[in-house]
Coordinates of C-alpha atoms in Angstrom, one line a residue:
M1 CA 75.6 143.5 125.3
E2 CA 78.1 142.7 122.5
H3 CA 77.9 139.1 121.5
N4 CA 82.2 138.2 120.9
I5 CA 82.3 135.3 121.1
P6 CA 83.8 133.4 118.0
L7 CA 85.5 130.5 120.1
I8 CA 81.5 129.3 120.8
T9 CA 80.7 130.4 117.4
T10 CA 83.3 128.4 116.3
I11 CA 82.7 125.4 117.9
A12 CA 78.3 125.0 117.5
A13 CA 79.6 125.2 113.1
G14 CA 82.2 122.8 113.6
F15 CA 79.8 120.2 115.3
G16 CA 76.7 120.9 113.8
I17 CA 77.2 121.1 110.3
A18 CA 80.3 117.3 111.4
L19 CA 77.1 115.8 112.7
I20 CA 75.1 116.5 109.9
L21 CA 77.8 115.8 106.8
G22 CA 78.4 113.0 108.8
F23 CA 75.4 111.5 109.0
V24 CA 74.9 111.7 105.8
A25 CA 78.3 110.3 105.2
E26 CA 77.9 107.2 106.9
R27 CA 74.2 107.2 105.0
L28 CA 76.1 107.3 101.9
K29 CA 78.0 103.9 102.9
I30 CA 80.6 106.4 103.4
P31 CA 83.7 106.9 106.9
A32 CA 81.9 110.1 108.2
L33 CA 85.6 111.2 108.2
V34 CA 84.6 112.5 105.0
G35 CA 81.8 114.8 106.5
Y36 CA 84.6 116.1 108.6
L37 CA 86.1 117.5 106.3
V38 CA 83.5 118.3 104.1
A39 CA 82.5 120.0 106.8
G40 CA 85.3 122.2 107.2
I41 CA 85.4 123.3 103.2
I42 CA 81.9 124.9 103.8
I43 CA 83.1 127.3 107.5
G44 CA 86.6 127.9 105.7
P45 CA 87.3 131.6 104.1
S46 CA 87.7 129.4 100.6
T47 CA 84.3 129.4 100.0
P48 CA 81.2 131.3 101.0
G49 CA 78.9 132.1 103.7
F50 CA 79.7 131.7 108.0
V51 CA 83.7 131.8 108.0
A52 CA 85.1 130.0 111.3
D53 CA 88.1 131.4 113.3
V54 CA 91.3 129.4 111.2
H55 CA 92.9 130.5 114.0
L56 CA 91.4 129.5 117.3
A57 CA 90.3 126.3 115.0
S58 CA 94.0 125.3 114.4
Q59 CA 93.9 126.0 118.1
L60 CA 91.4 123.5 118.0
S61 CA 92.2 120.6 116.2
E62 CA 96.2 121.0 118.4
I63 CA 94.1 119.6 120.9
G64 CA 91.9 116.6 118.6
V65 CA 95.5 115.1 117.4
M66 CA 96.8 115.6 121.4
L67 CA 94.6 112.6 121.8
L68 CA 94.8 111.2 119.3
M69 CA 98.2 110.1 119.4
F70 CA 97.4 109.8 122.6
G71 CA 94.5 107.3 122.1
V72 CA 97.5 105.3 119.5
G73 CA 99.6 105.2 122.2
L74 CA 97.1 104.2 124.3
H75 CA 95.8 100.9 121.7
F76 CA 99.9 100.6 121.3
S77 CA 100.3 96.8 121.5
L78 CA 104.3 95.6 121.0
N79 CA 102.9 92.1 121.2
D80 CA 100.5 92.6 118.4
L81 CA 103.3 94.4 116.4
L82 CA 106.2 91.7 116.7
A83 CA 103.7 89.3 116.4
V84 CA 103.6 90.5 112.7
K85 CA 107.3 92.0 112.3
R86 CA 109.4 89.9 109.8
I87 CA 106.5 91.1 107.5
A88 CA 105.0 95.2 108.7
V89 CA 108.5 96.7 109.8
P90 CA 109.9 95.2 106.1
G91 CA 107.1 96.2 104.2
A92 CA 105.1 99.6 105.4
V93 CA 109.2 100.6 105.0
V94 CA 109.5 99.5 101.1
Q95 CA 106.2 100.4 100.8
M96 CA 106.6 104.3 102.6
S97 CA 110.2 104.8 100.6
L98 CA 108.3 104.1 97.3
A99 CA 105.3 105.8 97.5
T100 CA 106.9 109.1 99.1
V101 CA 110.3 108.4 95.8
L102 CA 106.3 108.4 93.5
G103 CA 105.7 112.0 95.0
M104 CA 108.8 113.7 95.2
I105 CA 109.0 112.2 91.7
V106 CA 105.6 114.5 90.5
A107 CA 106.7 117.3 93.0
W108 CA 110.1 118.1 90.1
W109 CA 107.3 117.5 87.1
W110 CA 105.9 120.7 88.5
D111 CA 109.1 122.2 89.3
W112 CA 109.1 122.3 92.5
T113 CA 112.2 122.2 95.0
W114 CA 112.6 118.7 96.0
G115 CA 112.5 119.6 100.2
A116 CA 109.1 120.3 98.9
G117 CA 108.1 117.0 97.2
L118 CA 110.1 115.2 100.3
V119 CA 107.8 116.9 102.0
F120 CA 105.2 115.7 99.5
G121 CA 105.8 111.9 98.5
L122 CA 105.6 111.8 103.2
S123 CA 102.5 113.1 103.4
L124 CA 101.3 110.1 100.2
S125 CA 102.9 107.5 102.1
C126 CA 101.1 106.9 105.2
A127 CA 97.6 105.6 106.0
S128 CA 94.3 106.4 108.5
T129 CA 95.0 103.9 111.0
V130 CA 91.0 105.2 111.9
V131 CA 89.8 104.8 108.3
L132 CA 91.6 101.0 108.6
L133 CA 90.3 99.4 111.7
K134 CA 86.8 100.9 111.3
A135 CA 86.8 98.8 107.7
L136 CA 88.5 96.2 109.4
E137 CA 85.7 96.1 112.3
A138 CA 82.6 97.2 109.5
R139 CA 83.9 93.8 108.0
G140 CA 84.4 91.3 110.6
V141 CA 88.3 90.8 110.0
L142 CA 90.0 92.7 112.4
E143 CA 91.0 90.2 115.0
T144 CA 92.4 87.7 111.9
M145 CA 95.1 87.2 109.7
N146 CA 95.0 89.5 107.5
G147 CA 94.0 92.5 109.9
R148 CA 96.5 91.4 112.3
I149 CA 98.8 92.3 109.5
A150 CA 97.3 95.4 107.9
V151 CA 97.4 96.7 111.7
G152 CA 101.1 96.1 112.3
W153 CA 102.0 97.4 109.1
L154 CA 99.5 100.9 110.0
V155 CA 101.7 100.9 112.9
V156 CA 104.7 100.8 111.7
E157 CA 103.6 103.6 109.4
D158 CA 103.0 105.0 112.6
L159 CA 105.4 105.0 114.5
A160 CA 107.8 105.8 111.8
T161 CA 106.1 109.2 110.4
V162 CA 106.7 110.4 114.4
L163 CA 110.1 109.9 113.5
V164 CA 109.4 112.7 110.6
L165 CA 107.4 115.1 112.4
V166 CA 110.3 115.2 115.1
L167 CA 113.6 115.3 112.3
L168 CA 111.9 117.7 110.2
P169 CA 111.9 121.2 112.7
P170 CA 116.1 120.7 112.8
L171 CA 116.3 119.9 109.0
A172 CA 113.8 121.8 107.4
G173 CA 116.7 124.7 106.6
V174 CA 118.5 121.9 105.1
L175 CA 115.7 121.0 103.0
G176 CA 115.3 125.1 101.7
G177 CA 112.5 125.8 104.0
T178 CA 111.7 129.7 104.9
V179 CA 111.1 129.5 108.2
V180 CA 113.2 127.9 110.2
A181 CA 116.3 128.7 107.5
E182 CA 117.8 131.7 109.7
A183 CA 118.4 129.5 113.1
S184 CA 119.2 125.9 111.3
A185 CA 122.2 129.0 109.7
S186 CA 123.6 129.3 113.3
K187 CA 124.6 126.2 113.9
P188 CA 126.0 122.6 111.9
L189 CA 122.7 120.5 111.0
W190 CA 124.8 118.0 112.5
A191 CA 123.9 120.0 115.3
T192 CA 121.1 120.9 115.7
I193 CA 119.7 116.6 114.9
G194 CA 122.1 115.4 117.5
L195 CA 120.9 118.0 119.7
T196 CA 117.1 117.2 118.4
L197 CA 117.8 113.5 119.3
L198 CA 119.1 114.1 122.5
Q199 CA 116.4 115.8 124.1
V200 CA 114.0 113.0 122.2
A201 CA 115.7 110.1 124.1
A202 CA 115.2 112.1 127.0
F203 CA 112.3 112.8 126.7
I204 CA 111.4 108.7 126.3
V205 CA 114.1 107.6 129.1
L206 CA 112.3 109.5 131.1
M207 CA 108.3 108.6 130.8
L208 CA 110.0 104.5 129.8
V209 CA 111.3 105.2 133.7
A210 CA 109.5 107.7 135.4
G211 CA 105.9 107.9 133.6
R212 CA 105.8 104.0 134.5
R213 CA 105.4 103.9 137.7
V214 CA 104.1 108.0 138.3
L215 CA 101.1 107.7 135.9
P216 CA 99.8 104.0 136.8
W217 CA 100.3 105.1 140.5
M218 CA 98.6 108.1 139.6
L219 CA 95.3 106.3 138.2
W220 CA 95.0 104.2 141.1
H221 CA 95.1 106.3 143.6
I222 CA 91.8 108.7 141.5
A223 CA 90.1 105.0 140.5
R224 CA 90.5 104.4 144.8
T225 CA 88.1 107.6 145.2
G226 CA 85.0 106.5 143.5
S227 CA 85.1 109.9 141.1
R228 CA 84.7 109.3 137.8
E229 CA 84.4 113.4 137.0
L230 CA 87.8 113.2 138.6
F231 CA 89.9 109.8 136.8
T232 CA 88.5 111.3 133.3
L233 CA 89.4 114.9 134.2
S234 CA 93.5 112.7 135.0
V235 CA 93.6 111.2 132.1
I236 CA 92.2 113.6 130.3
A237 CA 94.9 116.5 131.9
A238 CA 97.8 113.2 131.8
A239 CA 97.4 113.0 128.2
I240 CA 97.2 117.0 127.5
S241 CA 99.9 117.9 130.0
I242 CA 102.6 116.1 129.0
A243 CA 101.9 116.7 125.7
Y244 CA 102.6 120.8 126.5
G245 CA 105.2 119.2 128.5
A246 CA 107.1 118.0 126.4
A247 CA 106.7 120.8 123.6
Q248 CA 107.7 123.2 125.7
L249 CA 111.3 121.4 127.5
F250 CA 111.8 119.2 125.6
S251 CA 111.7 120.3 121.9
V252 CA 109.6 117.5 121.2
S253 CA 105.8 117.6 119.0
F254 CA 102.5 117.7 120.7
A255 CA 101.7 114.3 118.6
L256 CA 105.6 112.4 120.5
G257 CA 104.7 113.6 123.8
A258 CA 101.2 112.2 123.6
F259 CA 101.5 108.9 122.1
F260 CA 103.9 108.6 124.4
A261 CA 101.5 109.2 127.4
G262 CA 99.6 107.1 125.7
M263 CA 101.3 104.1 126.2
V264 CA 103.2 104.5 129.4
M265 CA 99.5 104.7 130.8
R266 CA 99.3 101.4 128.9
E267 CA 101.2 100.0 131.9
S268 CA 98.5 100.2 134.4
E269 CA 95.8 98.5 135.2
F270 CA 93.0 100.7 134.5
S271 CA 94.6 101.4 130.7
H272 CA 90.6 100.4 129.3
R273 CA 88.9 102.1 131.4
A274 CA 91.3 105.7 131.1
A275 CA 90.7 104.7 127.1
E276 CA 87.2 105.0 127.6
E277 CA 87.2 107.8 130.0
S278 CA 88.6 109.4 127.4
L279 CA 87.0 108.2 124.2
P280 CA 83.6 111.1 124.3
L281 CA 86.4 113.5 124.0
R282 CA 88.9 112.8 121.7
D283 CA 86.2 111.7 119.8
A284 CA 84.9 115.4 119.8
F285 CA 88.5 117.1 119.4
S286 CA 89.7 114.3 116.7
V287 CA 86.5 116.0 114.5
L288 CA 87.8 119.6 115.1
F289 CA 91.1 118.5 113.7
F290 CA 89.6 116.9 110.5
V291 CA 87.1 120.1 110.6
S292 CA 89.6 122.6 111.2
V293 CA 91.8 120.6 108.3
G294 CA 89.0 120.8 105.6
M295 CA 89.4 125.0 105.9
L296 CA 92.4 124.7 104.4
F297 CA 90.9 123.1 101.7
E298 CA 90.7 125.3 98.9
P299 CA 87.9 123.7 96.7
A300 CA 89.2 125.5 93.2
I301 CA 92.1 122.6 92.6
L302 CA 89.6 120.6 91.6
L303 CA 88.6 123.1 88.4
E304 CA 92.2 124.4 88.2
K305 CA 94.3 121.3 87.8
P306 CA 92.3 118.2 88.0
L307 CA 95.8 116.5 86.1
Q308 CA 97.4 117.8 89.6
V309 CA 95.0 115.5 91.5
L310 CA 94.8 112.7 89.5
G311 CA 98.7 111.4 89.4
V312 CA 97.5 112.1 94.0
V313 CA 94.9 110.1 93.7
A314 CA 97.0 107.8 90.8
I315 CA 99.7 107.6 93.5
I316 CA 97.6 106.4 96.5
I317 CA 95.1 103.9 95.2
F318 CA 97.5 103.0 92.6
G319 CA 101.1 103.3 93.2
K320 CA 100.7 103.0 97.1
S321 CA 98.2 99.7 96.5
V322 CA 101.4 97.7 94.0
A323 CA 103.5 98.1 96.3
A324 CA 102.3 96.5 98.3
L325 CA 100.3 93.7 96.9
A326 CA 104.1 93.1 95.5
I327 CA 105.6 93.1 99.3
V328 CA 103.2 91.0 100.5
L329 CA 103.6 88.1 97.5
A330 CA 107.6 88.6 98.1
F331 CA 107.0 87.5 101.3
R332 CA 105.0 84.4 100.4
Y333 CA 101.9 85.5 102.3
P334 CA 98.6 83.9 100.4
L335 CA 97.1 86.4 97.6
N336 CA 94.3 87.4 98.9
T337 CA 96.2 88.8 102.6
A338 CA 98.2 91.0 99.1
L339 CA 94.8 92.4 98.5
T340 CA 93.6 93.0 101.9
V341 CA 96.6 94.4 103.4
S342 CA 96.9 96.6 99.5
A343 CA 93.4 97.4 100.7
S344 CA 94.0 98.6 103.4
L345 CA 96.6 100.9 102.5
A346 CA 94.7 103.1 99.3
Q347 CA 94.0 105.7 101.3
I348 CA 95.6 108.7 103.6
G349 CA 94.5 110.6 106.7
E350 CA 95.2 112.0 109.8
F351 CA 99.1 112.1 109.5
S352 CA 99.8 112.9 105.7
F353 CA 97.0 116.4 107.3
I354 CA 99.6 116.3 110.9
L355 CA 102.7 116.7 108.3
A356 CA 101.2 118.4 105.0
G357 CA 99.9 121.1 107.5
L358 CA 103.6 121.1 109.4
G359 CA 105.2 121.4 105.9
V360 CA 103.7 124.2 105.2
T361 CA 103.9 126.1 109.1
L362 CA 107.3 125.8 108.0
G363 CA 108.0 127.5 104.5
L364 CA 108.7 123.7 102.9
L365 CA 105.0 122.8 100.6
P366 CA 103.4 125.7 99.4
A367 CA 99.6 125.8 100.2
E368 CA 99.0 124.2 97.0
G369 CA 101.0 121.1 98.2
M370 CA 98.0 120.5 101.2
S371 CA 95.1 121.0 99.4
L372 CA 96.5 118.9 97.2
V373 CA 97.3 116.3 100.2
L374 CA 93.9 116.8 101.2
A375 CA 92.0 116.0 97.5
G376 CA 93.4 113.1 97.9
A377 CA 91.8 112.0 101.1
L378 CA 89.0 112.9 100.2
I379 CA 89.1 110.9 96.9
S380 CA 90.8 108.2 98.7
I381 CA 88.8 107.4 101.9
A382 CA 85.7 108.0 99.8
L383 CA 86.1 104.9 97.7
N384 CA 88.3 103.0 100.5
P385 CA 84.8 100.8 101.5
V386 CA 84.9 100.1 97.3
L387 CA 87.9 98.7 97.5
F388 CA 87.6 96.4 100.6
S389 CA 84.1 95.1 98.5
A390 CA 85.9 94.4 95.5
V391 CA 89.0 92.5 97.0
E392 CA 86.8 88.6 97.2
P393 CA 86.0 89.3 94.0
L394 CA 88.7 90.0 92.5
R395 CA 90.3 88.3 94.0
R396 CA 88.3 84.4 92.9
W397 CA 88.8 86.6 89.0
I398 CA 92.0 86.9 89.3
L399 CA 92.3 83.1 90.2
A400 CA 90.4 82.8 87.6
R401 CA 92.1 83.4 84.5
S402 CA 95.9 83.5 86.0
E403 CA 98.6 80.7 86.2
L404 CA 100.8 82.2 87.7
A405 CA 98.4 83.8 90.7
R406 CA 97.4 80.4 91.2
H407 CA 100.4 79.2 91.1
L408 CA 101.0 81.8 94.1
E409 CA 98.1 80.5 95.7
Q410 CA 99.7 77.5 95.7
R411 CA 103.1 77.7 96.8
G412 CA 105.2 75.6 99.0
D413 CA 105.5 77.4 102.5
P414 CA 107.7 75.6 105.3
Y415 CA 105.4 75.6 108.1
A416 CA 102.4 74.5 105.6
E417 CA 103.0 71.2 105.7
L418 CA 103.7 68.8 109.4
P419 CA 107.3 67.1 109.5
M420 CA 107.8 63.6 108.0
S421 CA 108.9 63.2 111.2
T422 CA 105.4 63.5 113.0
E423 CA 104.6 61.4 115.7
R424 CA 102.3 58.5 115.0
K425 CA 99.8 60.4 118.4
Y426 CA 99.0 63.9 116.1
L427 CA 97.7 62.2 113.4
E428 CA 95.1 59.7 114.4
G429 CA 92.3 60.2 116.9
Q430 CA 93.9 64.4 118.4
V431 CA 92.2 67.6 117.6
V432 CA 92.9 70.2 115.2
L433 CA 92.9 73.4 116.7
V434 CA 92.6 76.7 115.4
G435 CA 94.3 79.7 115.9
Y436 CA 96.3 80.1 118.7
G437 CA 95.9 83.3 120.5
R438 CA 94.8 83.9 124.6
V439 CA 92.2 81.4 123.6
G440 CA 93.6 79.0 121.9
K441 CA 96.5 79.0 124.2
R442 CA 95.1 78.7 127.5
I443 CA 93.1 75.5 125.7
A444 CA 96.8 74.2 124.9
S445 CA 97.8 74.1 128.0
E446 CA 94.7 72.3 129.7
L447 CA 95.3 69.0 126.8
V448 CA 99.2 69.7 127.1
A449 CA 97.7 68.3 131.0
R450 CA 95.6 65.7 130.4
G451 CA 97.6 64.5 127.8
I452 CA 95.8 64.0 124.8
P453 CA 97.9 64.5 121.1
Y454 CA 96.5 67.9 119.4
V455 CA 97.4 70.2 116.4
V456 CA 97.9 73.7 115.9
A457 CA 96.4 75.1 112.4
E458 CA 97.5 79.2 112.8
Q459 CA 97.6 81.6 110.1
N460 CA 100.9 83.5 111.7
R461 CA 103.7 82.1 110.3
E462 CA 106.1 83.3 112.6
L463 CA 104.2 82.3 115.6
V464 CA 103.9 79.0 114.1
E465 CA 107.6 78.5 113.4
I466 CA 108.6 79.6 117.1
L467 CA 105.7 76.9 118.2
R468 CA 107.1 74.5 116.2
K469 CA 110.7 75.4 118.0
N470 CA 109.1 74.9 120.9
G471 CA 107.6 71.4 120.7
V472 CA 104.5 72.5 119.3
V473 CA 102.7 70.3 115.8
A474 CA 101.5 73.3 114.2
V475 CA 100.5 74.1 110.9
S476 CA 100.5 76.9 109.0
G477 CA 98.1 78.6 107.1
N478 CA 93.7 80.3 107.5
A479 CA 91.8 76.4 108.4
A480 CA 88.9 77.7 105.9
D481 CA 91.8 76.5 102.9
P482 CA 90.4 73.1 102.8
A483 CA 94.7 72.1 101.9
V484 CA 95.8 73.8 105.5
L485 CA 93.2 71.3 107.7
I486 CA 93.8 68.6 105.6
Q487 CA 97.7 68.8 106.5
A488 CA 96.4 68.8 109.8
H489 CA 94.8 64.9 109.6
I490 CA 90.5 65.9 110.7
A491 CA 90.2 62.4 108.8
N492 CA 91.6 61.0 111.1
A493 CA 91.1 64.3 114.0
A494 CA 88.5 62.9 116.5
M495 CA 87.1 67.1 117.6
L496 CA 88.1 70.0 115.3
V497 CA 88.5 73.2 117.8
V498 CA 87.9 76.7 116.6
A499 CA 89.2 79.0 118.9
T500 CA 89.8 81.9 117.2
A501 CA 86.1 83.9 117.0
D502 CA 86.5 83.4 112.9
P503 CA 82.3 84.4 111.9
L504 CA 83.6 85.1 108.0
N505 CA 84.9 82.0 107.4
V506 CA 84.3 79.0 110.5
R507 CA 81.4 77.6 108.0
Q508 CA 84.1 76.3 105.7
M509 CA 86.7 75.3 107.9
V510 CA 83.1 72.8 109.1
E511 CA 81.8 72.1 105.7
T512 CA 85.7 71.0 104.9
A513 CA 86.5 69.0 108.3
R514 CA 82.5 66.8 107.7
T515 CA 83.2 66.0 104.2
L516 CA 86.8 64.7 105.3
N517 CA 85.7 63.3 108.7
P518 CA 81.5 63.0 108.9
G519 CA 82.0 61.9 112.4
I520 CA 84.7 64.7 113.9
E521 CA 83.4 66.8 117.2
I522 CA 83.2 70.9 116.6
V523 CA 83.6 73.3 118.9
L524 CA 83.0 77.2 117.9
R525 CA 83.8 80.0 119.8
T526 CA 82.1 83.0 118.9
H527 CA 82.5 87.2 119.4
S528 CA 78.5 87.8 119.1
E529 CA 75.9 86.7 120.6
E530 CA 72.9 86.3 117.7
E531 CA 75.9 85.0 115.8
S532 CA 76.4 82.2 119.1
Q533 CA 72.1 80.9 118.0
M534 CA 72.4 80.8 114.3
L535 CA 75.0 78.3 114.4
R536 CA 72.7 76.6 117.5
K537 CA 69.6 76.5 115.6
E538 CA 72.0 74.8 112.1
G539 CA 73.4 72.6 114.7
I540 CA 77.3 73.2 113.3
G541 CA 78.8 72.0 116.4
T542 CA 78.6 73.0 120.3
V543 CA 79.4 77.1 120.4
F544 CA 81.1 78.5 123.1
F545 CA 79.7 82.4 123.8
G546 CA 82.4 84.5 126.1
E547 CA 79.9 86.4 128.2
E548 CA 77.1 83.8 128.2
E549 CA 80.7 81.5 130.2
L550 CA 81.3 83.9 131.5
A551 CA 78.2 85.0 133.4
K552 CA 77.4 80.7 134.3
G553 CA 81.3 80.7 135.4
M554 CA 79.7 83.5 138.0
S555 CA 76.8 82.1 139.1
S556 CA 78.6 78.3 139.7
H557 CA 81.0 79.8 141.9
V558 CA 78.1 81.3 143.9
L559 CA 76.0 78.8 143.8
E560 CA 78.8 77.1 145.1
R561 CA 79.3 78.7 148.0
F562 CA 75.7 79.7 149.1
A563 CA 75.1 75.8 148.6
P564 CA 76.2 74.7 152.6
A565 CA 73.3 77.8 153.8
V566 CA 71.2 76.7 151.6
A567 CA 71.2 73.3 152.7

């Protein structure tokens, strides 16, 4: 019996080779994403040996795009974005604009059309959320202010790119696209764009009004059946069906449809479980997406046009980074934050591939452009861990040799000092509370209820501004910097409470506090049992580990309820 099974062979080859090369990449301290792209190159038509079905791989990659964007929507938090909106929104818009202009300039130098240059520049302007999150998590800085700014910045980039994906097809004819030029010529440009925006708006309203009620209601009733398989199926079916329906009924891209499906599903109390259940399938198909992208890569371009490849890498690693560095410093953030955000943006990933692929499909971007984008992605992602590792040494080197850098690091922040009118009760015998997140806010509420004065030390300048307007005594800055704790009057404080999990800086905070106030009581929060044990052995202070305290609270409740029966 003849086995004509291109789908199975494509999936088997894609997963198998991606597994091997992804493992090798991780062992080399390179993101596994690089291994997946190389796997696609190996089974693609540009290399000898087995060639997978490109058409099938393309369809599988569409599912990967849907599930990737569904995951982005499921984790998209408007509150997290609003917390850093003053720097993330203008910063992302300006940085994307500058990167796009640089891409258009080099494309013009290569005699490409200006439409191709626009798509090319936009493809180089958006960094990979997947690569960023993994890099921040690996260094334990995802929950820090620097991490939140970087993630917020990329969320804005993602939203801007989704808008570009929506507008690019109707504009393709004007930009010089060959695939849709005839169709676009039959109606005015304003009518095409207006109809597209009207369809998108109708879809968004439908999702926000009806979807917000229907999807959580559906998840609730399916969860009541107790069937894990049915719950997983409902999540995946919602993601793919809504994405497909959006494309068919509203002419909305799969990416936007899936994004809003995840965003609306976040409203459900089962959103966390939905994320967990969909994660394995999402990861699997995202691997196939990166493999299929790798299949489009022409390795010969590295030898045939090395200068063009270097130009692309220079825009991604240096052009975007320098632009981000200047923007963050212009917003009066410290050098460490500027360098962290710069390193975060010095790579491109999934949205770049989606944009470039759409450009090729619409006849805007030449195939050579797709290969250059892929080459830039491979090189920049591989170098990204090195850039992150260089952030702190580079900061120290710059500060040691540049008077301007030291001035920028120490310049005045209107919220970095307590007002002269601060009452004395907040300057002596007070609690210094580091971090005003979910935990810090609850601690502050208890202190207010007991009439205990406290001073908040928080990195989020916008949050400090809000706290001061509400009458809370707060100082802006990283508490690992001695100047911040000095401004919080740690020398006369009764207690230091570190309510944010910051393993990198907690020892510096404690050392500063003990140096200025040897008798101060220290209370710390940790996310890790191993970290809590280490801190307790060091005798740094009273350490609270979240899961441990939860178990104690539940055990206490159970024992209290059974106490009469035992007696």
